[in-house]
Amino acid sequence: MEDCLASIKDQGITDFETVLVLDHITEDISDIIEKYSDINIKKVELNKEKIKDRKFGSEENAKVLKDHSGAAAAKNAGIEAAEGEYIYFLDSDDYILNGTIPYLLREAEEQQADFVYGRRNTTWNKRMVYLAYVEDHNDDTGAINNDEDKTEPENYKKEKVEQEISLAYPGIDRERLRQMTEAYYNLILSRKGFMNVTLTGVLIRRSFLESNGLRFNEKFIFFYDLGFMIRMLNMAKSFSMAEEAVYVKRYHNDPIHYPALSQIKTADRFEEYMESYSQARKLAQNNPVLCRILDYKFLNAFVKTFARNIARDKDELWRTERFKLLNEAMQEVEPSVIGCFKGYEKKIVKDILSGKLNKLKFRINFNLGIKKLLKIRKRWRVLACYLYEHYFIKLPVKDNWVICESFFGKSYSDSPKYIYEYLCKNYPGKFKFIWVINKRTKIPYKPIKVRRFSIRYAYYLARCKYYVFNVRQPDWVVKRKGNVFLQTWHGTPLKRLVFDQEEVMTASPLYKAQFYKHSRLWDYLVSANKFSSEVFRSAFLYDKEILEYGYPRNDLMYHPDKDKIAADIKRKLRIPEGKKTILYAPTWRDDEYYGKGEYKFSLKLNLRLLRKELGNDYAILLRTHYYIADKLDVTGLEDFVVNVSGYDDITELYLISDILITDYSSVFFDYANLKRPILFYTYDLEKYRDMLRGFYLDIEKDVPGPLLFTDEEVVEAIKNIDIISARYKEKYEEFYEKFCSLDNGQAAKMVARRVFNLE
Ligand code: C2G
């Protein structure tokens, strides 16, 4: 709600009121109201008595929405309370771009319009991130996921719209006809074809609402604004669009706790949809343009969603009552709208029209099959998943098969590596191991190697009893009887995780929902310290067993021969003898990505300066996070910088480093086991902490080294590293005690024994 109110505050207008309708909320929001006192807030609380009589349509809806009056009632109460000349509805989880209201107002005044609508963009980002995006891209609409698709629908030309308007408004004068045609045409075009006839982003003249007695139908929960919109469109003498006004609609990326209305899944959404559609259709009867808009919307919902439900043999209702409902509604549809659809879609509409259920089912299934085949041709992973779901899953689970995966098969590393090596060494022959690895890597003890998403990968996922993963498993993996899933995770968290993050800004808005689903499969979760255990419980909503024994991946740092091992690694990496090494291992940035799991990274550390100042004594090991797709160019610096981004195991790199530089990566929790100096190069601290992620620690107070913001500070710190170590001695010890004291070289053993039931 803060984002919403802040966006109102930034509109640059003064003569307005904010009617805040509270639908039986339980939180105390007095602080927020006080903070935004200058936007003239008028609180309206919905009637507690009325809620008892609230009808939800079904028991299921009642479960979801109990204790609320619903969005329709809230909006109606808002209208009653509003005193201004215009009304603009803004849902408390959405916000508007700066200047939106003034743009709409200007348009309404200039056109003497009954209502004016703007554009609507959808996003899952919070406002500051969105605005930063808008600024960065020099794009005044911030068109992330823009709803718009300005292609002229075939079969629906401007002349046709004009013709129909003159039918709907007999006697309309030429100028008005031109205006209306423009308005309708824009409405149709600017909303993804005819799709989104919705109230969001519309400024309405209040006298227009009042004189027509327009209110929302409180019986509806999800599709309450359709009838309202249709009546508005039908009754308006003129309406128009303000291009620059942008309503930003936010999807919720925590649909588990806070689903948006559109994300609530209840069984009878369909019935409500149909009822709301047919009511709206009746209201639009005399207006052919509106009928077409509605019909198009309906057909689209049918071909995109409903048709599939009929074909899936899951719910009998779809083939009986719902099929009948669809058949009846389809009879009313304007034949020329059906003409807007092509090929397969047109055919299934005709099947419904003629009531041929079996033919329809066959056609849909056939089409889905073809689509899958085409996908398989393009991507093997679809085939792998298909085989997993249909065949491999039917083969028996093998009791001694273990599948290990670290960082999505990008390396042989991390805790799975150390648990695996412990098992191989101490229980030879007891297990058969499968390692997921996407490159040619030598792995000791000769496991079976498979590539992630290959057919063999799917095969072993289905057949292994044990899973040892340090990241999440693919979405399609299910838990089979007997499966034991050991999730080692990959770091003590500084950055907030999943459900502890206010908003997730990764590439997928469904992140929280997916994470929830995936983590339900885990049986054991490894944690390096008490702090992590507590975080994992809240961030992952994890309630099964936690193995709090330290990190298996840190065992190496307690190896009796660690100095000899380090010398070998240093030689292997050709680091000149006598030179000290600095490991620079930054993390990734949530908002800088090419696509899912592929992130950008621009190096902010001035390596040339570092070489000039420190080149005689030091070499730099440059290590990007495993998500980073960019290959950093170090040409010309080969004598000073070794790019170790492709090196498998970062623990081995810790061993050979005299100093660690990082930013917000969890690497410092592990590195602290060595008690060597750590520097934090946090050039984008404010953005990262306050906008992107949020932290569990107070980084300015709790970490065992200084925060540095410029290259010069980094150079100075390295030159004075002994002074810094002395200064941080006490803090370092405290930090070690809290985060590293469980590590003692035995974690792999402890974890393995517990999970694999070993003596
Ligand atoms: N890592 C690495 N090189 C880097 C950064 C990270 O090898 N330059 C490895 C380390 O093992 C590190 C792990 O990846 O511990 C996780 O990296 P983070 O930077 O902490 O980021 P993230 O993958 O988002 O994990 O609970 C921990 C969090 O999940 C963070």
CSV table of N, CA, C and O and ligand atoms in Angstrom, one decimal, residues 407-408 411 413-415 470-471 489-498 511 515 532 535-536 540 551 553-554 583-588 590 622-628 644-645 647-651 653-654 660-670 688 693 696, ligand 1:
chain,number,residue,atom,x,y,z
A,407,PHE,N,25.1,-26.6,-8.2
A,407,PHE,CA,24.9,-25.4,-9.1
A,407,PHE,C,24.4,-25.8,-10.5
A,407,PHE,O,25.0,-25.4,-11.5
A,408,PHE,N,23.3,-26.5,-10.6
A,408,PHE,CA,22.7,-26.9,-11.9
A,408,PHE,C,23.6,-27.6,-12.8
A,408,PHE,O,23.5,-27.4,-14.0
A,411,SER,N,29.2,-27.3,-12.1
A,411,SER,CA,30.5,-27.6,-11.6
A,411,SER,C,30.4,-28.9,-10.6
A,411,SER,O,29.3,-29.2,-10.2
A,413,SER,N,31.3,-29.6,-7.3
A,413,SER,CA,31.7,-28.7,-6.2
A,413,SER,C,30.8,-28.7,-5.1
A,413,SER,O,29.8,-29.5,-5.0
A,414,ASP,N,31.0,-27.8,-4.1
A,414,ASP,CA,30.1,-27.6,-3.0
A,414,ASP,C,29.8,-28.8,-2.2
A,414,ASP,O,30.4,-29.9,-2.3
A,415,SER,N,28.9,-28.7,-1.3
A,415,SER,CA,28.7,-29.8,-0.3
A,415,SER,C,28.4,-31.1,-1.0
A,415,SER,O,28.9,-32.2,-0.5
A,470,ASN,N,22.4,-29.1,-4.2
A,470,ASN,CA,22.7,-27.9,-3.5
A,470,ASN,C,21.8,-26.7,-4.0
A,470,ASN,O,21.9,-25.6,-3.6
A,471,VAL,N,21.0,-27.0,-5.0
A,471,VAL,CA,20.1,-26.0,-5.6
A,471,VAL,C,18.7,-26.7,-5.7
A,471,VAL,O,18.6,-27.9,-5.4
A,489,TRP,N,21.8,-26.9,0.2
A,489,TRP,CA,21.8,-25.4,0.0
A,489,TRP,C,23.2,-24.9,-0.2
A,489,TRP,O,24.1,-25.7,-0.2
A,490,HIS,N,23.4,-23.6,-0.5
A,490,HIS,CA,24.7,-23.2,-0.9
A,490,HIS,C,25.1,-21.9,-0.3
A,490,HIS,O,25.7,-21.0,-0.9
A,491,GLY,N,24.9,-21.7,1.0
A,491,GLY,CA,25.5,-20.6,1.7
A,491,GLY,C,24.7,-20.1,2.8
A,491,GLY,O,23.4,-20.2,2.9
A,492,THR,N,25.4,-19.5,3.8
A,492,THR,CA,24.7,-18.8,4.9
A,492,THR,C,24.2,-17.5,4.4
A,492,THR,O,25.0,-16.8,3.7
A,493,PRO,N,23.0,-17.2,4.6
A,493,PRO,CA,22.4,-16.1,3.9
A,493,PRO,C,22.7,-14.7,4.5
A,493,PRO,O,22.5,-14.5,5.7
A,494,LEU,N,23.2,-13.8,3.7
A,494,LEU,CA,23.2,-12.4,4.1
A,494,LEU,C,22.0,-11.7,3.5
A,494,LEU,O,21.2,-11.0,4.1
A,495,LYS,N,21.8,-12.1,2.2
A,495,LYS,CA,20.7,-11.5,1.4
A,495,LYS,C,19.4,-12.2,1.8
A,495,LYS,O,19.4,-13.4,2.0
A,496,ARG,N,18.4,-11.5,1.9
A,496,ARG,CA,17.1,-12.1,2.2
A,496,ARG,C,16.7,-13.1,1.2
A,496,ARG,O,16.9,-12.9,0.0
A,497,LEU,N,16.1,-14.2,1.7
A,497,LEU,CA,15.7,-15.2,0.8
A,497,LEU,C,14.2,-15.4,0.6
A,497,LEU,O,13.4,-15.1,1.6
A,498,VAL,N,13.7,-15.8,-0.5
A,498,VAL,CA,12.4,-16.2,-0.8
A,498,VAL,C,11.3,-15.5,0.0
A,498,VAL,O,11.0,-14.4,-0.2
A,511,TYR,N,8.4,-17.1,-8.7
A,511,TYR,CA,9.5,-17.7,-7.9
A,511,TYR,C,9.0,-18.2,-6.5
A,511,TYR,O,9.3,-19.4,-6.2
A,515,PHE,N,9.2,-22.0,-5.5
A,515,PHE,CA,10.0,-22.4,-4.4
A,515,PHE,C,9.3,-23.2,-3.4
A,515,PHE,O,9.8,-24.2,-2.8
A,532,SER,N,21.6,-19.7,10.3
A,532,SER,CA,21.0,-20.2,9.0
A,532,SER,C,19.8,-21.0,9.2
A,532,SER,O,18.8,-20.9,8.5
A,535,VAL,N,16.9,-18.9,9.7
A,535,VAL,CA,16.5,-18.2,8.5
A,535,VAL,C,15.8,-19.2,7.5
A,535,VAL,O,14.7,-18.9,7.0
A,536,PHE,N,16.3,-20.4,7.4
A,536,PHE,CA,15.7,-21.3,6.4
A,536,PHE,C,14.3,-21.7,6.8
A,536,PHE,O,13.4,-21.8,6.0
A,540,PHE,N,12.1,-20.4,3.8
A,540,PHE,CA,11.7,-21.5,2.9
A,540,PHE,C,10.4,-22.1,3.4
A,540,PHE,O,9.9,-23.0,2.8
A,551,TYR,N,29.2,-26.8,7.3
A,551,TYR,CA,29.0,-27.1,5.9
A,551,TYR,C,30.0,-28.1,5.4
A,551,TYR,O,31.2,-28.0,5.5
A,553,ARG,N,31.1,-28.5,2.6
A,553,ARG,CA,32.0,-27.9,1.6
A,553,ARG,C,33.1,-27.1,2.3
A,553,ARG,O,34.1,-26.8,1.7
A,554,ASN,N,33.0,-26.9,3.6
A,554,ASN,CA,34.1,-26.2,4.4
A,554,ASN,C,35.0,-27.2,5.0
A,554,ASN,O,36.0,-26.8,5.6
A,583,LEU,N,41.4,-13.0,-3.7
A,583,LEU,CA,40.2,-13.6,-4.5
A,583,LEU,C,39.1,-12.5,-4.5
A,583,LEU,O,38.7,-12.0,-3.4
A,584,TYR,N,38.7,-12.1,-5.7
A,584,TYR,CA,37.6,-11.2,-5.8
A,584,TYR,C,36.4,-12.0,-6.3
A,584,TYR,O,36.3,-12.5,-7.4
A,585,ALA,N,35.4,-12.2,-5.4
A,585,ALA,CA,34.2,-13.1,-5.7
A,585,ALA,C,32.9,-12.3,-5.4
A,585,ALA,O,32.3,-12.5,-4.3
A,586,PRO,N,32.5,-11.5,-6.3
A,586,PRO,CA,31.2,-10.8,-6.1
A,586,PRO,C,30.0,-11.7,-6.4
A,586,PRO,O,30.1,-12.7,-7.0
A,587,THR,N,28.8,-11.3,-6.0
A,587,THR,CA,27.6,-12.0,-6.3
A,587,THR,C,26.9,-11.4,-7.5
A,587,THR,O,27.5,-10.6,-8.2
A,588,TRP,N,25.7,-11.8,-7.7
A,588,TRP,CA,24.9,-11.4,-8.9
A,588,TRP,C,23.9,-10.3,-8.5
A,588,TRP,O,23.7,-10.1,-7.3
A,590,ASP,N,20.1,-8.9,-8.9
A,590,ASP,CA,18.8,-9.5,-9.3
A,590,ASP,C,18.1,-8.8,-10.5
A,590,ASP,O,17.3,-9.4,-11.2
A,622,LEU,N,40.0,-13.7,-10.2
A,622,LEU,CA,38.7,-13.1,-10.5
A,622,LEU,C,37.6,-14.2,-10.7
A,622,LEU,O,37.8,-15.1,-11.5
A,623,ARG,N,36.6,-14.1,-9.9
A,623,ARG,CA,35.6,-15.2,-9.9
A,623,ARG,C,34.2,-14.7,-9.9
A,623,ARG,O,33.7,-14.1,-8.9
A,624,THR,N,33.5,-14.8,-11.0
A,624,THR,CA,32.1,-14.4,-11.0
A,624,THR,C,31.2,-15.5,-10.5
A,624,THR,O,31.6,-16.6,-10.5
A,625,HIS,N,30.0,-15.1,-10.1
A,625,HIS,CA,29.0,-16.0,-9.6
A,625,HIS,C,28.5,-17.0,-10.7
A,625,HIS,O,28.6,-16.6,-11.9
A,626,TYR,N,28.1,-18.1,-10.3
A,626,TYR,CA,27.7,-19.1,-11.3
A,626,TYR,C,26.5,-18.7,-12.2
A,626,TYR,O,26.2,-19.3,-13.2
A,627,TYR,N,25.8,-17.7,-11.8
A,627,TYR,CA,24.6,-17.2,-12.6
A,627,TYR,C,25.1,-16.3,-13.8
A,627,TYR,O,24.4,-16.0,-14.7
A,628,ILE,N,26.3,-15.8,-13.6
A,628,ILE,CA,26.8,-14.8,-14.6
A,628,ILE,C,27.1,-15.4,-15.9
A,628,ILE,O,28.0,-16.3,-16.0
A,644,VAL,N,39.2,-17.1,-12.7
A,644,VAL,CA,38.9,-18.5,-12.2
A,644,VAL,C,37.4,-18.7,-12.2
A,644,VAL,O,36.9,-19.6,-11.4
A,645,SER,N,36.6,-18.0,-13.0
A,645,SER,CA,35.2,-18.1,-13.0
A,645,SER,C,34.8,-19.6,-13.3
A,645,SER,O,33.7,-20.0,-12.9
A,647,TYR,N,36.5,-22.3,-12.6
A,647,TYR,CA,37.1,-23.2,-11.7
A,647,TYR,C,36.0,-23.9,-10.9
A,647,TYR,O,35.1,-23.2,-10.4
A,648,ASP,N,36.1,-25.2,-10.7
A,648,ASP,CA,34.9,-25.9,-10.1
A,648,ASP,C,34.7,-25.5,-8.7
A,648,ASP,O,33.6,-25.1,-8.3
A,649,ASP,N,35.7,-25.7,-7.9
A,649,ASP,CA,35.4,-25.6,-6.4
A,649,ASP,C,36.0,-24.4,-5.8
A,649,ASP,O,37.2,-24.2,-5.6
A,650,ILE,N,35.1,-23.5,-5.4
A,650,ILE,CA,35.6,-22.2,-4.8
A,650,ILE,C,36.3,-22.4,-3.5
A,650,ILE,O,37.2,-21.7,-3.1
A,651,THR,N,36.0,-23.5,-2.8
A,651,THR,CA,36.7,-23.8,-1.5
A,651,THR,C,38.2,-23.9,-1.7
A,651,THR,O,39.1,-23.5,-0.9
A,653,LEU,N,39.8,-22.4,-4.0
A,653,LEU,CA,40.4,-21.1,-4.2
A,653,LEU,C,40.5,-20.3,-2.9
A,653,LEU,O,41.4,-19.5,-2.7
A,654,TYR,N,39.6,-20.6,-1.9
A,654,TYR,CA,39.8,-19.9,-0.6
A,654,TYR,C,41.1,-20.3,0.0
A,654,TYR,O,41.9,-19.5,0.5
A,660,LEU,N,40.2,-12.0,0.8
A,660,LEU,CA,39.0,-12.1,0.0
A,660,LEU,C,38.4,-10.8,-0.1
A,660,LEU,O,38.3,-10.0,0.8
A,661,ILE,N,38.0,-10.4,-1.4
A,661,ILE,CA,37.1,-9.3,-1.6
A,661,ILE,C,35.8,-9.8,-2.1
A,661,ILE,O,35.8,-10.6,-3.1
A,662,THR,N,34.7,-9.4,-1.5
A,662,THR,CA,33.4,-9.7,-2.0
A,662,THR,C,32.5,-8.5,-1.9
A,662,THR,O,32.9,-7.4,-1.5
A,663,ASP,N,31.2,-8.8,-2.1
A,663,ASP,CA,30.2,-7.7,-1.8
A,663,ASP,C,29.2,-8.2,-0.9
A,663,ASP,O,29.3,-8.1,0.3
A,664,TYR,N,28.2,-8.9,-1.5
A,664,TYR,CA,27.1,-9.4,-0.6
A,664,TYR,C,26.9,-10.9,-0.8
A,664,TYR,O,25.9,-11.5,-0.5
A,665,SER,N,28.0,-11.5,-1.3
A,665,SER,CA,27.9,-13.0,-1.5
A,665,SER,C,28.1,-13.7,-0.2
A,665,SER,O,28.8,-13.2,0.7
A,666,SER,N,27.5,-14.9,-0.1
A,666,SER,CA,27.7,-15.7,1.1
A,666,SER,C,29.1,-16.2,1.2
A,666,SER,O,29.4,-16.8,2.2
A,667,VAL,N,30.0,-16.0,0.2
A,667,VAL,CA,31.3,-16.5,0.3
A,667,VAL,C,32.1,-16.1,1.6
A,667,VAL,O,32.9,-16.9,2.1
A,668,PHE,N,31.8,-15.0,2.1
A,668,PHE,CA,32.6,-14.6,3.3
A,668,PHE,C,32.3,-15.4,4.5
A,668,PHE,O,33.2,-15.5,5.4
A,669,PHE,N,31.1,-15.9,4.6
A,669,PHE,CA,30.8,-16.8,5.8
A,669,PHE,C,31.7,-18.0,5.8
A,669,PHE,O,32.2,-18.5,6.8
A,670,ASP,N,32.0,-18.5,4.6
A,670,ASP,CA,32.8,-19.7,4.5
A,670,ASP,C,34.3,-19.4,4.7
A,670,ASP,O,35.0,-20.0,5.4
A,688,TYR,N,21.4,-2.2,-3.6
A,688,TYR,CA,21.3,-3.6,-3.4
A,688,TYR,C,20.6,-3.9,-2.1
A,688,TYR,O,19.6,-4.8,-2.1
A,693,ARG,N,17.3,-6.4,-2.4
A,693,ARG,CA,17.2,-7.6,-1.6
A,693,ARG,C,16.8,-7.4,-0.2
A,693,ARG,O,16.0,-8.1,0.3
A,696,TYR,N,19.8,-9.8,6.1
A,696,TYR,CA,19.5,-10.4,7.5
A,696,TYR,C,20.5,-9.7,8.5
A,696,TYR,O,20.1,-9.7,9.7
B,1,C2G,N1,29.9,-18.5,-5.5
B,1,C2G,C1,31.1,-18.6,-6.2
B,1,C2G,N2,31.6,-17.5,-6.8
B,1,C2G,C2,31.1,-16.3,-6.6
B,1,C2G,C3,29.9,-16.2,-5.9
B,1,C2G,C4,29.4,-17.3,-5.3
B,1,C2G,O1,31.6,-19.8,-6.4
B,1,C2G,N3,31.6,-15.2,-7.2
B,1,C2G,C5,29.3,-19.7,-4.8
B,1,C2G,C6,29.7,-19.8,-3.4
B,1,C2G,O2,29.9,-21.2,-3.0
B,1,C2G,C7,28.6,-19.2,-2.7
B,1,C2G,C8,27.4,-19.7,-3.5
B,1,C2G,O3,27.9,-19.6,-4.8
B,1,C2G,O4,28.5,-19.5,-1.3
B,1,C2G,C9,26.2,-18.8,-3.4
B,1,C2G,O5,26.5,-17.5,-3.9
B,1,C2G,P1,25.9,-16.1,-3.3
B,1,C2G,O6,26.8,-15.1,-4.0
B,1,C2G,O7,25.8,-16.1,-1.9
B,1,C2G,O8,24.5,-16.0,-4.0
B,1,C2G,P2,23.2,-16.9,-4.2
B,1,C2G,O9,23.5,-18.0,-5.2
B,1,C2G,O10,22.1,-16.0,-4.4
B,1,C2G,O11,23.0,-17.6,-2.8
B,1,C2G,O12,21.8,-18.7,1.4
B,1,C2G,C10,22.7,-18.2,0.4
B,1,C2G,C11,22.0,-17.6,-0.6
B,1,C2G,O13,21.1,-18.5,-1.2
B,1,C2G,C12,22.8,-16.9,-1.7
